[in-house]
Short mmCIF file of C-alpha atoms and ligand atoms in Angstrom, two decimals:
data_model
loop_
_atom_site.label_atom_id
_atom_site.label_comp_id
_atom_site.label_asym_id
_atom_site.label_seq_id
_atom_site.Cartn_x
_atom_site.Cartn_y
_atom_site.Cartn_z
CA MET Q 1 -11.77 12.60 -19.88
CA ASN Q 2 -14.30 11.82 -17.21
CA PHE Q 3 -16.82 8.70 -17.35
CA LYS Q 4 -19.64 6.91 -16.60
CA ILE Q 5 -19.10 4.18 -13.87
CA ASN Q 6 -23.26 3.54 -13.80
CA ASP Q 7 -25.98 5.90 -14.74
CA SER Q 8 -25.64 7.89 -11.68
CA VAL Q 9 -21.69 7.82 -10.08
CA THR Q 10 -19.02 9.72 -12.95
CA TRP Q 11 -15.64 9.13 -12.45
CA VAL Q 12 -14.03 12.91 -13.06
CA GLY Q 13 -10.51 12.22 -10.92
CA LYS Q 14 -7.04 12.41 -12.24
CA ILE Q 15 -4.46 9.38 -13.86
CA ASP Q 16 -1.35 10.44 -13.02
CA TRP Q 17 0.18 8.63 -15.46
CA GLU Q 18 4.33 10.10 -15.23
CA LEU Q 19 3.80 9.72 -11.39
CA ARG Q 20 6.93 7.21 -10.25
CA LYS Q 21 7.47 8.52 -6.52
CA PHE Q 22 4.39 8.48 -4.03
CA HIS Q 23 4.90 10.03 -0.22
CA GLY Q 24 8.05 11.95 -1.66
CA GLU Q 25 9.89 9.84 -2.61
CA GLU Q 26 8.85 6.61 -0.38
CA LEU Q 27 6.68 4.77 -2.38
CA SER Q 28 8.25 3.83 -6.83
CA THR Q 29 5.03 3.61 -8.43
CA PHE Q 30 6.52 2.01 -11.87
CA ARG Q 31 2.36 2.45 -13.34
CA GLY Q 32 2.22 6.19 -12.27
CA SER Q 33 -1.10 5.71 -10.53
CA SER Q 34 -4.53 8.20 -10.19
CA TYR Q 35 -7.05 9.50 -7.38
CA ASN Q 36 -10.09 8.83 -8.27
CA SER Q 37 -12.77 11.33 -7.54
CA TYR Q 38 -16.38 10.29 -8.04
CA LEU Q 39 -19.48 12.46 -8.82
CA VAL Q 40 -22.81 10.78 -7.99
CA ARG Q 41 -26.65 12.74 -9.01
CA ASP Q 42 -29.43 12.37 -7.15
CA GLU Q 43 -31.73 14.50 -6.91
CA LYS Q 44 -29.64 15.86 -4.41
CA ILE Q 45 -25.78 15.80 -6.05
CA ALA Q 46 -22.23 14.31 -3.68
CA LEU Q 47 -18.96 14.83 -4.59
CA ILE Q 48 -16.99 12.30 -2.95
CA ASP Q 49 -13.02 13.25 -2.63
CA THR Q 50 -10.88 15.55 -5.10
CA VAL Q 51 -7.45 14.24 -6.45
CA TRP Q 52 -4.33 16.33 -5.42
CA SER Q 53 -3.01 19.73 -5.56
CA PRO Q 54 -0.51 20.31 -8.87
CA PHE Q 55 -3.79 19.03 -11.05
CA ASP Q 56 -5.99 21.44 -8.70
CA LYS Q 57 -7.00 23.30 -11.63
CA GLU Q 58 -7.61 20.16 -13.85
CA PHE Q 59 -10.07 19.12 -11.64
CA ILE Q 60 -11.75 22.29 -11.78
CA ALA Q 61 -12.22 22.56 -15.71
CA LYS Q 62 -13.26 19.34 -15.81
CA LEU Q 63 -15.41 19.28 -13.49
CA SER Q 64 -17.05 22.37 -14.12
CA GLY Q 65 -17.53 20.86 -17.26
CA GLU Q 66 -19.70 18.04 -16.21
CA ILE Q 67 -21.70 20.09 -13.78
CA ASP Q 68 -22.40 23.57 -12.17
CA LEU Q 69 -20.28 23.62 -8.77
CA ASN Q 70 -23.31 25.53 -7.28
CA GLN Q 71 -25.55 22.84 -7.93
CA ILE Q 72 -22.88 20.00 -5.83
CA ASP Q 73 -24.93 19.72 -2.54
CA TYR Q 74 -22.46 17.22 -0.69
CA VAL Q 75 -18.36 17.08 -1.09
CA ILE Q 76 -17.82 14.25 1.04
CA SER Q 77 -13.50 14.17 2.49
CA ASN Q 78 -12.65 10.08 2.73
CA HIS Q 79 -9.85 10.56 4.03
CA ALA Q 80 -7.85 14.41 4.82
CA GLU Q 81 -4.53 12.80 3.33
CA MET Q 82 -3.55 15.09 0.20
CA ASP Q 83 -3.63 12.77 -2.29
CA HIS Q 84 -7.37 13.11 -2.68
CA SER Q 85 -8.01 16.69 -1.01
CA GLY Q 86 -5.74 18.82 -2.53
CA SER Q 87 -8.33 20.12 -4.23
CA LEU Q 88 -10.42 20.90 -1.75
CA PRO Q 89 -9.18 24.46 -1.98
CA ALA Q 90 -9.25 25.47 -4.94
CA LEU Q 91 -12.79 23.80 -4.77
CA MET Q 92 -13.91 25.57 -2.15
CA GLU Q 93 -12.86 28.86 -3.49
CA ILE Q 94 -15.87 28.72 -5.87
CA ILE Q 95 -18.54 27.01 -3.19
CA PRO Q 96 -17.16 28.33 0.25
CA ASP Q 97 -20.40 27.99 1.99
CA LYS Q 98 -21.03 23.76 0.83
CA PRO Q 99 -20.61 21.38 3.53
CA ILE Q 100 -17.91 19.66 3.75
CA TYR Q 101 -18.69 15.60 5.42
CA CYS Q 102 -15.57 13.46 7.04
CA THR Q 103 -15.10 12.02 10.19
CA GLN Q 104 -14.19 13.94 13.34
CA ASN Q 105 -10.48 13.31 13.05
CA GLY Q 106 -11.23 14.25 9.33
CA VAL Q 107 -11.92 17.41 10.44
CA LYS Q 108 -8.80 18.07 12.58
CA SER Q 109 -7.00 16.90 9.62
CA LEU Q 110 -8.36 18.79 7.39
CA LYS Q 111 -7.75 21.96 9.21
CA GLY Q 112 -4.12 21.35 10.23
CA HIS Q 113 -3.84 20.84 6.85
CA TYR Q 114 -5.11 24.23 5.08
CA HIS Q 115 -6.40 26.13 7.91
CA LYS Q 116 -9.60 27.31 6.66
CA ASP Q 117 -12.48 26.41 8.78
CA TRP Q 118 -15.01 25.07 5.87
CA ASN Q 119 -18.67 23.71 6.87
CA PHE Q 120 -17.28 20.47 8.11
CA ILE Q 121 -20.54 17.92 9.40
CA PRO Q 122 -18.33 15.43 10.92
CA VAL Q 123 -20.28 11.40 11.41
CA LYS Q 124 -19.73 8.73 12.20
CA THR Q 125 -20.34 4.67 11.03
CA GLY Q 126 -24.04 3.83 10.08
CA ASP Q 127 -24.72 8.59 9.82
CA LYS Q 128 -26.17 8.77 6.28
CA ILE Q 129 -27.35 11.55 3.39
CA SER Q 130 -30.31 10.77 1.54
CA LEU Q 131 -29.51 11.82 -2.17
CA GLY Q 132 -32.58 11.57 -2.73
CA LYS Q 133 -33.57 7.48 -4.54
CA LYS Q 134 -30.46 6.68 -3.11
CA GLU Q 135 -28.40 7.53 0.27
CA LEU Q 136 -24.79 7.69 1.67
CA VAL Q 137 -23.96 5.40 4.36
CA PHE Q 138 -20.67 6.30 6.13
CA ILE Q 139 -18.30 3.75 7.48
CA GLU Q 140 -15.82 4.95 9.61
CA ALA Q 141 -12.27 3.19 8.84
CA LYS Q 142 -10.50 4.39 10.93
CA MET Q 143 -6.63 3.33 10.72
CA LEU Q 144 -6.69 2.29 7.35
CA HIS Q 145 -4.57 3.82 6.87
CA TRP Q 146 -5.25 7.24 8.43
CA PRO Q 147 -6.99 8.15 12.06
CA ASP Q 148 -9.97 10.04 9.71
CA SER Q 149 -9.94 6.76 7.25
CA MET Q 150 -13.44 6.77 5.91
CA PHE Q 151 -15.48 4.35 3.52
CA CYS Q 152 -18.73 5.58 2.23
CA TYR Q 153 -21.56 2.68 1.07
CA LEU Q 154 -24.50 3.88 -2.00
CA THR Q 155 -26.89 2.02 -1.10
CA LYS Q 156 -29.12 0.67 -4.12
CA ASP Q 157 -25.85 0.82 -6.60
CA ASN Q 158 -24.34 -0.99 -3.77
CA ILE Q 159 -20.51 1.15 -4.99
CA LEU Q 160 -18.59 0.92 -1.63
CA PHE Q 161 -16.43 4.29 -2.14
CA SER Q 162 -13.31 2.22 -0.44
CA ASN Q 163 -10.96 5.32 -0.71
CA ASP Q 164 -7.01 4.15 -0.72
CA ALA Q 165 -8.33 0.14 0.54
CA PHE Q 166 -8.47 -1.69 -1.97
CA GLY Q 167 -6.80 0.45 -4.11
CA GLN Q 168 -3.83 -0.08 -6.66
CA HIS Q 169 -1.12 2.49 -8.33
CA PHE Q 170 -2.06 1.83 -11.08
CA ALA Q 171 -2.14 4.22 -14.65
CA ASN Q 172 -3.99 2.38 -16.54
CA GLU Q 173 -7.46 4.22 -19.42
CA MET Q 174 -9.71 0.60 -19.12
CA MET Q 175 -10.17 1.36 -15.35
CA PHE Q 176 -12.28 -1.70 -14.39
CA ASN Q 177 -10.71 -4.96 -12.99
CA ASP Q 178 -12.32 -6.69 -15.50
CA LEU Q 179 -10.94 -4.26 -18.50
CA VAL Q 180 -7.11 -4.84 -17.33
CA ASN Q 181 -4.38 -7.86 -17.27
CA GLU Q 182 -4.71 -9.56 -14.00
CA TYR Q 183 -0.88 -10.04 -13.03
CA GLU Q 184 -0.27 -6.25 -12.94
CA LEU Q 185 -3.82 -4.94 -10.96
CA TYR Q 186 -2.24 -7.56 -8.68
CA GLU Q 187 0.75 -7.31 -8.80
CA GLU Q 188 -0.11 -3.14 -7.70
CA ALA Q 189 -1.87 -4.74 -5.16
CA ILE Q 190 -0.26 -6.54 -3.35
CA LYS Q 191 2.81 -3.73 -3.44
CA TYR Q 192 0.19 -0.86 -2.60
CA TYR Q 193 -0.83 -3.12 0.52
CA ALA Q 194 2.59 -4.59 1.77
CA ASN Q 195 3.93 -1.11 1.65
CA ILE Q 196 1.32 0.70 3.19
CA LEU Q 197 -1.21 -1.53 5.12
CA THR Q 198 1.34 -3.96 6.74
CA PRO Q 199 0.83 -2.62 10.01
CA PHE Q 200 -2.93 -1.61 9.69
CA GLY Q 201 -3.63 -5.78 9.39
CA ASN Q 202 -5.57 -5.93 12.58
CA PHE Q 203 -7.63 -3.16 11.52
CA VAL Q 204 -8.00 -4.54 8.12
CA GLU Q 205 -9.08 -8.07 9.60
CA GLN Q 206 -12.13 -5.85 12.05
CA LYS Q 207 -12.66 -3.26 9.20
CA ILE Q 208 -13.86 -6.31 6.49
CA ASN Q 209 -15.44 -8.69 8.91
CA GLU Q 210 -17.37 -5.23 10.51
CA ILE Q 211 -18.20 -4.72 6.95
CA LEU Q 212 -19.56 -8.49 5.72
CA ALA Q 213 -21.15 -8.51 8.84
CA LEU Q 214 -24.07 -5.53 7.89
CA LYS Q 215 -24.64 -8.00 5.12
CA LEU Q 216 -24.96 -5.22 2.34
CA PRO Q 217 -25.10 -6.31 -1.29
CA VAL Q 218 -21.48 -4.52 -2.79
CA ASP Q 219 -21.81 -5.41 -6.45
CA MET Q 220 -18.90 -2.15 -7.00
CA ILE Q 221 -15.22 -1.35 -5.00
CA CYS Q 222 -14.00 2.07 -6.23
CA PRO Q 223 -11.11 2.74 -4.52
CA SER Q 224 -8.89 6.60 -4.48
CA HIS Q 225 -6.48 5.24 -6.49
CA GLY Q 226 -6.26 2.81 -9.56
CA ILE Q 227 -8.71 0.44 -11.30
CA ILE Q 228 -11.96 -0.87 -9.83
CA TRP Q 229 -13.29 -3.80 -8.83
CA ARG Q 230 -16.27 -4.45 -10.82
CA GLU Q 231 -16.17 -8.31 -11.54
CA ASN Q 232 -16.26 -10.27 -8.45
CA PRO Q 233 -15.40 -7.22 -6.40
CA LEU Q 234 -15.63 -8.91 -3.05
CA GLN Q 235 -12.01 -11.28 -4.82
CA ILE Q 236 -9.79 -8.01 -3.32
CA VAL Q 237 -11.54 -7.87 0.02
CA ASN Q 238 -10.68 -11.54 0.05
CA LYS Q 239 -7.23 -11.34 -0.32
CA TYR Q 240 -7.20 -8.21 1.57
CA MET Q 241 -8.37 -10.88 4.84
CA GLN Q 242 -5.54 -12.85 3.25
CA TRP Q 243 -2.84 -10.37 3.06
CA ALA Q 244 -4.18 -9.69 7.26
CA LYS Q 245 -3.92 -12.57 8.40
CA ARG Q 246 0.37 -13.03 9.18
CA TYR Q 247 0.26 -13.44 4.75
CA GLN Q 248 3.34 -16.05 3.96
CA GLU Q 249 3.77 -18.19 0.53
CA ASN Q 250 6.63 -20.71 0.43
CA GLN Q 251 9.26 -17.99 0.14
CA VAL Q 252 12.44 -17.22 1.36
CA THR Q 253 14.29 -13.52 0.20
CA ILE Q 254 18.13 -13.28 0.90
CA ILE Q 255 19.31 -9.27 0.80
CA TYR Q 256 22.45 -7.70 0.45
CA ASP Q 257 24.20 -5.16 0.48
CA THR Q 258 28.34 -5.64 -0.84
CA MET Q 259 31.46 -4.26 -1.24
CA TRP Q 260 33.31 -6.41 -2.97
CA ASN Q 261 31.37 -9.36 -3.40
CA GLY Q 262 31.95 -11.18 -0.68
CA THR Q 263 28.65 -10.52 1.19
CA ARG Q 264 27.06 -11.36 -2.02
CA GLN Q 265 28.94 -14.78 -2.75
CA MET Q 266 27.74 -15.40 0.95
CA ALA Q 267 23.88 -15.13 0.02
CA GLU Q 268 24.34 -16.94 -3.23
CA THR Q 269 25.99 -19.93 -1.18
CA ILE Q 270 23.04 -19.87 1.52
CA ALA Q 271 20.65 -19.34 -1.12
CA ASP Q 272 22.31 -23.05 -2.59
CA GLY Q 273 22.00 -24.56 0.47
CA ILE Q 274 18.56 -23.79 1.06
CA LYS Q 275 17.79 -25.02 -1.94
CA SER Q 276 19.71 -28.36 -1.94
CA LYS Q 277 17.44 -29.68 0.82
CA ASN Q 278 13.93 -27.86 -0.48
CA LYS Q 279 12.94 -27.82 -4.14
CA GLU Q 280 9.87 -26.40 -3.05
CA ILE Q 281 10.46 -22.93 -2.20
CA ASN Q 282 10.83 -20.37 -4.15
CA ILE Q 283 14.20 -18.13 -3.34
CA GLU Q 284 14.44 -14.31 -4.20
CA LEU Q 285 17.38 -12.41 -3.73
CA TYR Q 286 18.33 -8.64 -4.11
CA ASN Q 287 21.01 -6.37 -3.67
CA SER Q 288 19.49 -4.62 -1.96
CA ALA Q 289 21.33 -1.51 -3.54
CA ARG Q 290 20.97 -1.69 -6.76
CA ARG Q 291 16.82 -2.87 -6.34
CA ASP Q 292 13.81 -1.07 -6.08
CA ILE Q 293 13.03 -1.44 -1.85
CA ASN Q 294 9.52 -1.09 -2.83
CA THR Q 295 9.50 -4.53 -4.91
CA ILE Q 296 12.09 -6.05 -1.65
CA ILE Q 297 9.58 -5.19 0.98
CA THR Q 298 6.83 -6.88 -1.12
CA GLU Q 299 8.62 -9.60 -1.46
CA ILE Q 300 8.91 -9.45 2.45
CA PHE Q 301 5.38 -9.42 2.77
CA LYS Q 302 5.00 -13.28 0.32
CA SER Q 303 7.99 -14.46 2.29
CA LYS Q 304 7.68 -16.61 5.22
CA ALA Q 305 12.04 -16.46 6.15
CA VAL Q 306 14.28 -12.85 5.74
CA LEU Q 307 18.06 -13.24 5.41
CA ILE Q 308 20.04 -9.65 5.43
CA GLY Q 309 23.31 -9.24 5.28
CA SER Q 310 25.63 -6.66 5.03
CA PRO Q 311 30.36 -6.06 5.49
CA THR Q 312 30.79 -4.49 7.96
CA ILE Q 313 32.25 -0.50 7.35
CA ASN Q 314 33.07 1.66 9.94
CA LYS Q 315 32.08 -0.43 12.74
CA GLY Q 316 28.24 -0.38 10.89
CA ILE Q 317 26.56 -1.98 7.88
CA LEU Q 318 26.17 -0.30 4.72
CA ILE Q 319 23.24 2.72 3.97
CA SER Q 320 21.10 0.57 2.03
CA THR Q 321 20.60 -1.68 4.21
CA ALA Q 322 20.17 0.47 7.02
CA SER Q 323 17.21 2.11 5.30
CA LEU Q 324 15.94 -1.35 4.00
CA LEU Q 325 16.08 -2.55 8.31
CA GLU Q 326 14.43 1.02 9.03
CA PHE Q 327 11.57 -0.12 6.65
CA ILE Q 328 10.78 -3.30 7.84
CA LYS Q 329 10.92 -1.88 11.16
CA GLY Q 330 8.04 0.92 11.08
CA LEU Q 331 5.93 -2.33 9.29
CA SER Q 332 5.89 -5.23 12.05
CA PHE Q 333 5.93 -7.96 9.48
CA LYS Q 334 4.08 -10.68 11.46
CA ASN Q 335 5.13 -13.96 11.22
CA LYS Q 336 8.12 -14.31 10.05
CA LYS Q 337 11.63 -15.48 10.53
CA ALA Q 338 14.64 -14.27 9.86
CA ALA Q 339 18.31 -14.21 10.40
CA ALA Q 340 21.50 -11.80 8.82
CA PHE Q 341 25.23 -12.39 7.59
CA GLY Q 342 27.73 -10.50 5.94
CA SER Q 343 31.89 -10.20 5.68
CA TYR Q 344 34.21 -8.00 7.30
CA GLY Q 345 38.00 -7.28 7.59
CA TRP Q 346 39.13 -6.53 10.93
CA SER Q 347 36.52 -6.00 13.66
CA GLY Q 348 32.67 -6.88 12.40
CA GLU Q 349 30.40 -5.74 13.71
CA SER Q 350 27.47 -5.96 10.72
CA VAL Q 351 25.99 -10.07 11.98
CA LYS Q 352 25.04 -8.50 15.23
CA LEU Q 353 23.94 -5.37 14.30
CA ILE Q 354 21.36 -6.72 11.78
CA THR Q 355 20.43 -9.48 14.21
CA GLU Q 356 19.40 -6.90 16.31
CA GLU Q 357 17.29 -4.63 14.40
CA LEU Q 358 15.89 -8.39 12.18
CA SER Q 359 15.22 -8.63 16.84
CA LYS Q 360 13.76 -5.21 17.28
CA ALA Q 361 11.33 -5.30 13.85
CA GLY Q 362 9.68 -8.37 15.79
CA MET Q 363 11.42 -11.10 13.32
CA GLU Q 364 11.62 -14.14 14.84
CA ILE Q 365 15.46 -14.54 14.88
CA VAL Q 366 16.30 -18.32 14.07
CA ASN Q 367 19.84 -18.02 15.01
CA GLU Q 368 22.82 -16.13 15.97
CA GLY Q 369 23.63 -16.04 11.58
CA ILE Q 370 27.03 -16.04 10.14
CA LYS Q 371 29.91 -14.42 9.54
CA VAL Q 372 33.52 -14.51 7.58
CA GLN Q 373 36.25 -12.49 7.67
CA TRP Q 374 37.66 -11.10 4.33
CA HIS Q 375 37.02 -12.34 1.25
CA PRO Q 376 35.10 -16.39 1.79
CA GLY Q 377 37.64 -19.48 0.33
CA SER Q 378 36.65 -23.01 -0.21
CA GLU Q 379 36.35 -23.99 3.77
CA ASP Q 380 34.21 -20.53 4.20
CA LEU Q 381 31.93 -21.53 1.89
CA ALA Q 382 31.31 -24.96 2.40
CA LYS Q 383 30.52 -23.44 6.03
CA ILE Q 384 28.08 -21.24 4.48
CA TYR Q 385 26.79 -24.06 2.80
CA GLN Q 386 26.23 -26.31 6.09
CA TYR Q 387 24.46 -22.94 7.04
CA GLY Q 388 22.38 -22.89 4.25
CA GLN Q 389 21.17 -26.45 4.74
CA ASP Q 390 20.44 -26.39 8.16
CA LEU Q 391 18.53 -23.27 7.96
CA ALA Q 392 16.56 -25.60 5.15
CA LEU Q 393 15.47 -27.49 8.13
CA LYS Q 394 14.28 -24.34 10.62
CA ILE Q 395 12.01 -22.64 7.58
FE1 LIG M 1 -4.19 7.57 -1.30
FE2 LIG M 1 -3.95 8.05 2.87
O1 LIG M 1 -3.87 8.64 0.30
#
């Protein structure tokens, strides 16, 4: 169901209630998502973004119920990733000559995806189109989170269409931040930032500073996923500024995989040791084989220190640990201390291997880690507990 955001802007997107994985299998979306497309009516009419291709027929049908498609004057593609551009081919079949406004990188990406020579109009920051009484102003947002990403701003209504930035994978028919559960909204917003935007913190900070310097009034932020920020919209901008600046809470996250519970027992004993020296710190324990990897990544994002454990198997580490380390490496977390632990039978490489990977990921290694042969006995447990206590003093 389309709905009006104000007198001139109508939401014409798709709420995807069933979505449970995004980016192939990479990102869990426990609360579904939405692909937000916006129709802006003035003397001229602009369509901002579309929806993912599995919903293209539904999108075209609903949009056609809203407006004669030939009345659309401008198509705006803020971002070429297919969850937003996926219905462009179906739309452009019907209105093939209408101009598509996007960045120069957007032209390359859209041509790369769809191999069509549409009527592209490349734009830069500050370029604008007049809709009649109002204007749409374009703001390049390179690496937020693709090279082509762009925002646009509707004057007079003071709406920032921010595409992926400030979005969340959160299906909810209420659609406005003052109408949804705030805890759930922020849980999805930080998960989105941690799993997608973490590597681009410097760009986030620069872009927000650039936009704030323009001193544009912002009455609403309309992202391309999830909930629209209508009440105190700059709250999410301020949150992004915090998240972009080497963010951490008073938290340690201990992540392990285990074969016969030895490494699990190590994890729990390290946690006890840390807690004995620091009652205030929040300690989270996750079995990486049994918990959602994106939830773990979000907890790492919040942490000041991360401990990762795996037993040794075939001179290496368990698969869930290896996957997690690969994900961590790509995200380039800042301002995180780290160490490794694990049990072993005879060769015992796991701690060294995990430490090397954490170091490559840019984490500050606080010690050489701790390993235990076979299952930890009472002497081992005492050493591990002491290890946790020593660690508490370093983090
Ligand atoms: Fe929601 Fe980068 O696409």
